[in-house]
Amino acid sequence: MNHLEFKISLAPFYPASEILVAKLGEIGFESFVEDEPYILAYILKSDFNDFNLTQVLNEMESFSKIKIEKKEIPKENWNKRWENSFEPITLGDFCIIRAPFHSSNPNIKHEIIIEPKMSFGTGHHETTQLMIELMKGIDFADKKVLDMGSGTGILAILAEQLGAKSILAIDIEEWAFENMNENLERNNCSRIKTKLGGEEQLPEDENYDIILANINKNILKSQFETYAKLQLANQRMLISGFFQTDLKELSNRLQDYNYALEISIVENLWTSALFVKG
Amino acid sequence: MAKEVSGIIKLQIRGGAANPSPPVGPALGAKGVNIMDFCKQFNGRTQEKAGKVLPVVITVYSDKSFDFVIKTPPAAVQLLEKAKIKSGSPEPNRKKVASVTWDQVKEIAEDKMEDLNAFKVESAMNMVAGTARSMGINVKGTRPF
């Protein structure tokens, strides 16, 4: 999904710029750059509503002269510079995550080849490393796995390598979904099914031995109820993407669905935790 | 030894909503920073302020690492929020005018003192009240100073 960029010049600039940003924030605009005499405002194309914008601009006309230019931003891999030269990640002799341009290391058990193309999950972030660390201690053989917010597909690929029988990997971002499919091919995966979307993409009558979800606190909290319906007693849920200070809140919420915290691990305040359903 | 700074980037992003498209993508990407790491960090740290526009100042170092400071929302954003809380108007027959109290203006002023370049809380309050008025938000009651 593309973004729209609005270049809005304001004369006078202050305090109109601040008010405009506040009002645009209320109607779905996501991010802004202030660069006197104009602001750049960005919104997801599907969130944009012409009527709302006209209304805001009308309100602004009483104190500034406004000029506006609209532009659609073509899809582009903005992360290319970093992706062209990143270092592979080695987690002991358990796992290496590398790009196609890095050489292989035969002394490491699991090798995951990722070309991220602006998707999350290259092993560089603590949250991914912690998930891998937790996955290391779990038996995946013949297990049914769900990976929510799969990004590059890194955790799903590892789950297949660890022997999972079938894996469903879901991501809400189009570019991540496309990229994950490319990475599955790159790693010769054959037991991973992918879907584009959110929790509405989850089947209703399935259950998963293991759920993997490296997302963020708010989304996890809002989706636990759905995940819980997909698991039976003794099945496991691994979550990540939040801070140590949020673990209690998330644990309490999961308790409502009869999950107990088994292990949590922390790196730079980022936390991953393993829960088991009772 | 302190790391060499290769650039400072100022953006405003809605809490929890950083993504690699513009402006985040091109601004950070051009400096060779891993954009996805920034988005995960920013969204992780702003879960409690999801949906609010937050100014962020990102420092990029010559080794492509970065750190960032999240500032409190601009006065206008805070005013909208405070005015909204009281939208259940006690006088339903009159035209609804959004309003805030001087106490609320003071809260915002104290929060934004540094950014407003004000030495005294009273002058910061005047600036915030001025912003409120230009937004069509009434400041209720008598000026406390």
Tab-separated table of C-alpha atoms in Angstrom, chain A:
chain	number	residue	atom	x	y	z
A	1	MET	CA	0.000	0.000	0.000
A	2	ASN	CA	1.420	3.359	-1.045
A	3	HIS	CA	1.617	6.530	0.985
A	4	LEU	CA	0.530	10.009	-0.024
A	5	GLU	CA	2.685	13.040	0.634
A	6	PHE	CA	1.158	16.478	1.079
A	7	LYS	CA	3.420	19.487	0.919
A	8	ILE	CA	1.510	22.239	2.648
A	9	SER	CA	2.985	25.723	2.795
A	10	LEU	CA	1.721	28.109	5.410
A	11	ALA	CA	2.107	31.876	5.620
A	12	PRO	CA	2.543	32.797	8.403
A	13	PHE	CA	4.090	29.520	9.501
A	14	TYR	CA	3.732	29.769	13.303
A	15	PRO	CA	1.628	28.747	15.121
A	16	ALA	CA	-0.353	27.350	12.170
A	17	SER	CA	2.172	24.568	11.530
A	18	GLU	CA	1.730	23.124	14.998
A	19	ILE	CA	-2.046	23.290	14.849
A	20	LEU	CA	-2.144	21.781	11.382
A	21	VAL	CA	0.016	18.841	12.488
A	22	ALA	CA	-2.243	18.258	15.489
A	23	LYS	CA	-5.369	18.309	13.350
A	24	LEU	CA	-3.942	16.130	10.605
A	25	GLY	CA	-2.865	13.647	13.270
A	26	GLU	CA	-6.519	13.357	14.229
A	27	ILE	CA	-7.598	12.427	10.701
A	28	GLY	CA	-5.181	9.589	10.087
A	29	PHE	CA	-1.932	11.266	9.041
A	30	GLU	CA	0.996	9.283	10.405
A	31	SER	CA	4.106	11.382	10.193
A	32	PHE	CA	5.339	14.880	9.518
A	33	VAL	CA	8.404	16.909	8.698
A	34	GLU	CA	8.416	20.614	9.568
A	35	ASP	CA	10.558	22.588	7.189
A	36	GLU	CA	9.567	26.241	7.250
A	37	PRO	CA	7.696	27.551	5.244
A	38	TYR	CA	6.016	24.213	4.658
A	39	ILE	CA	5.213	20.938	6.346
A	40	LEU	CA	5.284	17.541	4.724
A	41	ALA	CA	2.487	15.271	5.924
A	42	TYR	CA	2.207	11.563	5.172
A	43	ILE	CA	-0.752	9.234	5.198
A	44	LEU	CA	-1.489	5.715	4.016
A	45	LYS	CA	-3.478	5.946	0.793
A	46	SER	CA	-6.290	3.798	2.159
A	47	ASP	CA	-6.628	6.029	5.250
A	48	PHE	CA	-6.938	9.223	3.221
A	49	ASN	CA	-10.246	11.026	3.093
A	50	ASP	CA	-10.487	14.126	0.902
A	51	PHE	CA	-13.456	15.556	2.780
A	52	ASN	CA	-11.661	15.462	6.141
A	53	LEU	CA	-8.610	17.181	4.703
A	54	THR	CA	-10.687	19.930	3.080
A	55	GLN	CA	-12.404	20.527	6.388
A	56	VAL	CA	-9.116	20.857	8.264
A	57	LEU	CA	-7.675	23.188	5.638
A	58	ASN	CA	-10.808	25.362	5.751
A	59	GLU	CA	-10.392	25.722	9.497
A	60	MET	CA	-6.767	26.721	8.978
A	61	GLU	CA	-7.511	29.393	6.397
A	62	SER	CA	-8.503	31.897	9.069
A	63	PHE	CA	-4.906	32.364	10.184
A	64	SER	CA	-2.617	31.319	7.349
A	65	LYS	CA	-2.447	31.402	3.593
A	66	ILE	CA	-2.238	27.815	2.459
A	67	LYS	CA	-0.758	26.187	-0.607
A	68	ILE	CA	-0.946	22.456	-1.050
A	69	GLU	CA	0.683	19.884	-3.334
A	70	LYS	CA	-0.245	16.218	-3.317
A	71	LYS	CA	2.032	13.414	-4.429
A	72	GLU	CA	1.818	9.655	-4.354
A	73	ILE	CA	5.032	8.035	-3.148
A	74	PRO	CA	6.031	5.084	-5.318
A	75	LYS	CA	7.080	1.929	-3.537
A	76	GLU	CA	10.804	1.832	-2.976
A	77	ASN	CA	13.208	-0.057	-0.758
A	78	TRP	CA	14.486	2.807	1.387
A	79	ASN	CA	16.502	0.378	3.488
A	80	LYS	CA	18.707	-0.634	0.560
A	81	ARG	CA	21.864	1.065	1.766
A	82	TRP	CA	21.858	-0.839	5.029
A	83	GLU	CA	20.752	-4.083	3.405
A	84	ASN	CA	23.601	-3.956	0.886
A	85	SER	CA	26.260	-4.206	3.526
A	86	PHE	CA	24.915	-5.680	6.763
A	87	GLU	CA	26.843	-8.207	8.810
A	88	PRO	CA	25.530	-11.733	9.291
A	89	ILE	CA	24.235	-12.659	12.750
A	90	THR	CA	25.604	-15.740	14.444
A	91	LEU	CA	23.914	-17.153	17.539
A	92	GLY	CA	26.492	-19.575	18.909
A	93	ASP	CA	26.684	-22.753	16.850
A	94	PHE	CA	22.881	-22.909	16.718
A	95	CYS	CA	21.951	-20.474	14.015
A	96	ILE	CA	23.360	-18.052	11.464
A	97	ILE	CA	21.239	-15.492	9.674
A	98	ARG	CA	22.936	-14.155	6.578
A	99	ALA	CA	22.273	-12.445	3.286
A	100	PRO	CA	22.770	-14.231	-0.050
A	101	PHE	CA	26.030	-12.267	-0.493
A	102	HIS	CA	27.593	-13.697	2.704
A	103	SER	CA	29.380	-17.017	2.594
A	104	SER	CA	28.005	-20.103	4.276
A	105	ASN	CA	29.349	-21.473	7.594
A	106	PRO	CA	29.165	-25.282	7.727
A	107	ASN	CA	29.906	-25.403	11.477
A	108	ILE	CA	26.567	-23.876	12.370
A	109	LYS	CA	23.491	-26.089	12.639
A	110	HIS	CA	20.849	-23.853	11.144
A	111	GLU	CA	21.395	-21.404	8.350
A	112	ILE	CA	18.749	-18.879	7.373
A	113	ILE	CA	19.249	-16.773	4.270
A	114	ILE	CA	17.379	-13.484	4.317
A	115	GLU	CA	17.221	-10.628	1.855
A	116	PRO	CA	14.991	-8.381	3.937
A	117	LYS	CA	13.806	-5.738	1.419
A	118	MET	CA	12.511	-3.444	4.114
A	119	SER	CA	10.920	-6.179	6.215
A	120	PHE	CA	11.566	-6.850	9.871
A	121	GLY	CA	13.540	-9.917	10.897
A	122	THR	CA	17.222	-10.083	10.035
A	123	GLY	CA	18.309	-11.310	13.436
A	124	HIS	CA	19.877	-7.948	14.257
A	125	HIS	CA	17.161	-6.917	16.651
A	126	GLU	CA	17.051	-8.177	20.233
A	127	THR	CA	13.444	-9.290	19.893
A	128	THR	CA	14.289	-11.723	17.077
A	129	GLN	CA	17.379	-13.057	18.852
A	130	LEU	CA	15.394	-13.652	22.030
A	131	MET	CA	12.712	-15.534	20.110
A	132	ILE	CA	15.359	-17.754	18.517
A	133	GLU	CA	16.871	-18.341	21.956
A	134	LEU	CA	13.471	-19.489	23.288
A	135	MET	CA	12.788	-21.607	20.193
A	136	LYS	CA	16.109	-23.382	20.747
A	137	GLY	CA	14.755	-24.936	23.943
A	138	ILE	CA	11.514	-26.241	22.437
A	139	ASP	CA	10.777	-29.432	20.533
A	140	PHE	CA	9.338	-28.489	17.137
A	141	ALA	CA	9.327	-31.990	15.646
A	142	ASP	CA	5.966	-32.692	13.975
A	143	LYS	CA	4.415	-29.626	15.545
A	144	LYS	CA	1.837	-27.314	14.022
A	145	VAL	CA	3.047	-23.733	14.255
A	146	LEU	CA	1.519	-20.294	13.791
A	147	ASP	CA	3.806	-17.285	13.227
A	148	MET	CA	1.935	-13.987	13.633
A	149	GLY	CA	3.681	-10.870	12.307
A	150	SER	CA	6.191	-12.987	10.463
A	151	GLY	CA	8.129	-10.161	8.721
A	152	THR	CA	10.911	-11.683	6.612
A	153	GLY	CA	9.703	-15.158	7.629
A	154	ILE	CA	12.813	-15.757	9.711
A	155	LEU	CA	11.088	-17.530	12.625
A	156	ALA	CA	8.860	-19.620	10.368
A	157	ILE	CA	11.921	-20.761	8.392
A	158	LEU	CA	13.680	-21.726	11.614
A	159	ALA	CA	10.560	-23.596	12.782
A	160	GLU	CA	10.600	-25.643	9.574
A	161	GLN	CA	14.299	-26.372	9.987
A	162	LEU	CA	13.588	-27.499	13.557
A	163	GLY	CA	11.156	-30.080	12.183
A	164	ALA	CA	7.728	-28.450	12.396
A	165	LYS	CA	5.093	-30.342	10.421
A	166	SER	CA	3.253	-27.287	9.127
A	167	ILE	CA	3.562	-23.571	9.678
A	168	LEU	CA	1.142	-20.743	8.955
A	169	ALA	CA	2.926	-17.375	8.682
A	170	ILE	CA	0.905	-14.160	8.552
A	171	ASP	CA	1.961	-10.546	8.112
A	172	ILE	CA	-0.104	-7.422	7.631
A	173	GLU	CA	2.436	-5.508	5.528
A	174	GLU	CA	2.349	-6.130	1.795
A	175	TRP	CA	6.086	-5.747	1.338
A	176	ALA	CA	6.765	-8.155	4.208
A	177	PHE	CA	4.379	-10.695	2.743
A	178	GLU	CA	6.084	-10.558	-0.667
A	179	ASN	CA	9.498	-10.621	0.901
A	180	MET	CA	8.666	-13.569	3.140
A	181	ASN	CA	7.568	-15.601	0.117
A	182	GLU	CA	10.891	-14.851	-1.585
A	183	ASN	CA	12.819	-15.871	1.518
A	184	LEU	CA	10.894	-19.151	1.826
A	185	GLU	CA	11.981	-20.028	-1.694
A	186	ARG	CA	15.545	-18.956	-0.970
A	187	ASN	CA	15.608	-21.375	1.988
A	188	ASN	CA	13.871	-24.219	0.118
A	189	CYS	CA	10.970	-24.265	2.564
A	190	SER	CA	8.019	-26.501	1.710
A	191	ARG	CA	5.871	-26.674	4.841
A	192	ILE	CA	5.074	-22.983	5.329
A	193	LYS	CA	1.802	-21.446	4.192
A	194	THR	CA	1.645	-17.648	4.075
A	195	LYS	CA	-1.175	-15.146	4.335
A	196	LEU	CA	-1.403	-11.382	4.014
A	197	GLY	CA	-3.427	-9.676	6.733
A	198	GLY	CA	-4.105	-9.634	10.445
A	199	GLU	CA	-5.964	-11.822	12.928
A	200	GLU	CA	-8.994	-11.974	10.591
A	201	GLN	CA	-6.875	-14.293	8.436
A	202	LEU	CA	-6.727	-16.911	11.191
A	203	PRO	CA	-8.709	-20.092	10.698
A	204	GLU	CA	-11.408	-20.746	13.303
A	205	ASP	CA	-11.281	-24.478	13.666
A	206	GLU	CA	-7.548	-25.114	13.981
A	207	ASN	CA	-5.222	-25.509	16.857
A	208	TYR	CA	-1.527	-24.846	16.979
A	209	ASP	CA	1.034	-26.582	19.174
A	210	ILE	CA	3.180	-23.473	19.098
A	211	ILE	CA	2.289	-19.833	18.437
A	212	LEU	CA	5.108	-17.373	17.703
A	213	ALA	CA	4.318	-13.653	17.892
A	214	ASN	CA	7.011	-10.977	17.798
A	215	ILE	CA	4.853	-7.861	17.439
A	216	ASN	CA	4.309	-5.190	20.102
A	217	LYS	CA	2.531	-4.789	23.411
A	218	ASN	CA	-0.737	-3.279	22.210
A	219	ILE	CA	-1.295	-5.675	19.329
A	220	LEU	CA	-0.376	-8.701	21.426
A	221	LYS	CA	-2.780	-7.632	24.143
A	222	SER	CA	-5.607	-7.138	21.698
A	223	GLN	CA	-5.035	-10.462	19.925
A	224	PHE	CA	-4.455	-12.844	22.860
A	225	GLU	CA	-8.114	-13.755	22.954
A	226	THR	CA	-8.012	-14.912	19.324
A	227	TYR	CA	-4.760	-16.824	19.829
A	228	ALA	CA	-6.132	-18.513	22.925
A	229	LYS	CA	-9.013	-19.964	20.920
A	230	LEU	CA	-6.465	-21.664	18.677
A	231	GLN	CA	-4.716	-23.581	21.445
A	232	LEU	CA	-5.445	-26.510	23.732
A	233	ALA	CA	-3.975	-27.393	27.109
A	234	ASN	CA	-0.179	-27.743	27.192
A	235	GLN	CA	0.312	-25.873	23.941
A	236	ARG	CA	2.828	-23.060	23.899
A	237	MET	CA	2.865	-19.377	23.043
A	238	LEU	CA	6.095	-17.410	22.538
A	239	ILE	CA	5.764	-13.657	22.535
A	240	SER	CA	8.206	-10.811	21.932
A	241	GLY	CA	8.424	-7.160	20.901
A	242	PHE	CA	7.833	-5.542	24.287
A	243	PHE	CA	9.824	-4.294	27.265
A	244	GLN	CA	10.543	-5.916	30.600
A	245	THR	CA	8.250	-3.415	32.280
A	246	ASP	CA	5.306	-4.655	30.185
A	247	LEU	CA	5.703	-8.336	30.975
A	248	LYS	CA	3.469	-8.226	34.025
A	249	GLU	CA	0.603	-6.604	32.170
A	250	LEU	CA	0.852	-9.113	29.320
A	251	SER	CA	1.181	-12.042	31.710
A	252	ASN	CA	-1.897	-10.922	33.630
A	253	ARG	CA	-3.863	-10.699	30.443
A	254	LEU	CA	-2.748	-14.172	29.359
A	255	GLN	CA	-3.696	-15.537	32.766
A	256	ASP	CA	-7.276	-14.613	31.919
A	257	TYR	CA	-7.036	-17.141	29.118
A	258	ASN	CA	-5.474	-19.756	31.346
A	259	TYR	CA	-1.844	-19.376	30.308
A	260	ALA	CA	1.049	-19.555	32.751
A	261	LEU	CA	4.423	-17.909	32.286
A	262	GLU	CA	7.159	-20.487	31.955
A	263	ILE	CA	10.295	-18.536	31.031
A	264	SER	CA	11.140	-14.959	30.195
A	265	ILE	CA	14.434	-13.666	28.882
A	266	VAL	CA	15.665	-10.090	28.576
A	267	GLU	CA	18.204	-8.230	26.463
A	268	ASN	CA	18.564	-4.428	26.631
A	269	LEU	CA	15.134	-4.308	28.318
A	270	TRP	CA	13.509	-6.083	25.358
A	271	THR	CA	11.775	-9.209	26.592
A	272	SER	CA	10.551	-12.494	25.164
A	273	ALA	CA	8.427	-14.938	27.091
A	274	LEU	CA	7.175	-18.481	26.821
A	275	PHE	CA	3.662	-19.262	28.091
A	276	VAL	CA	1.960	-22.633	28.402
A	277	LYS	CA	-1.779	-23.084	28.318
A	278	GLY	CA	-3.296	-24.851	31.319
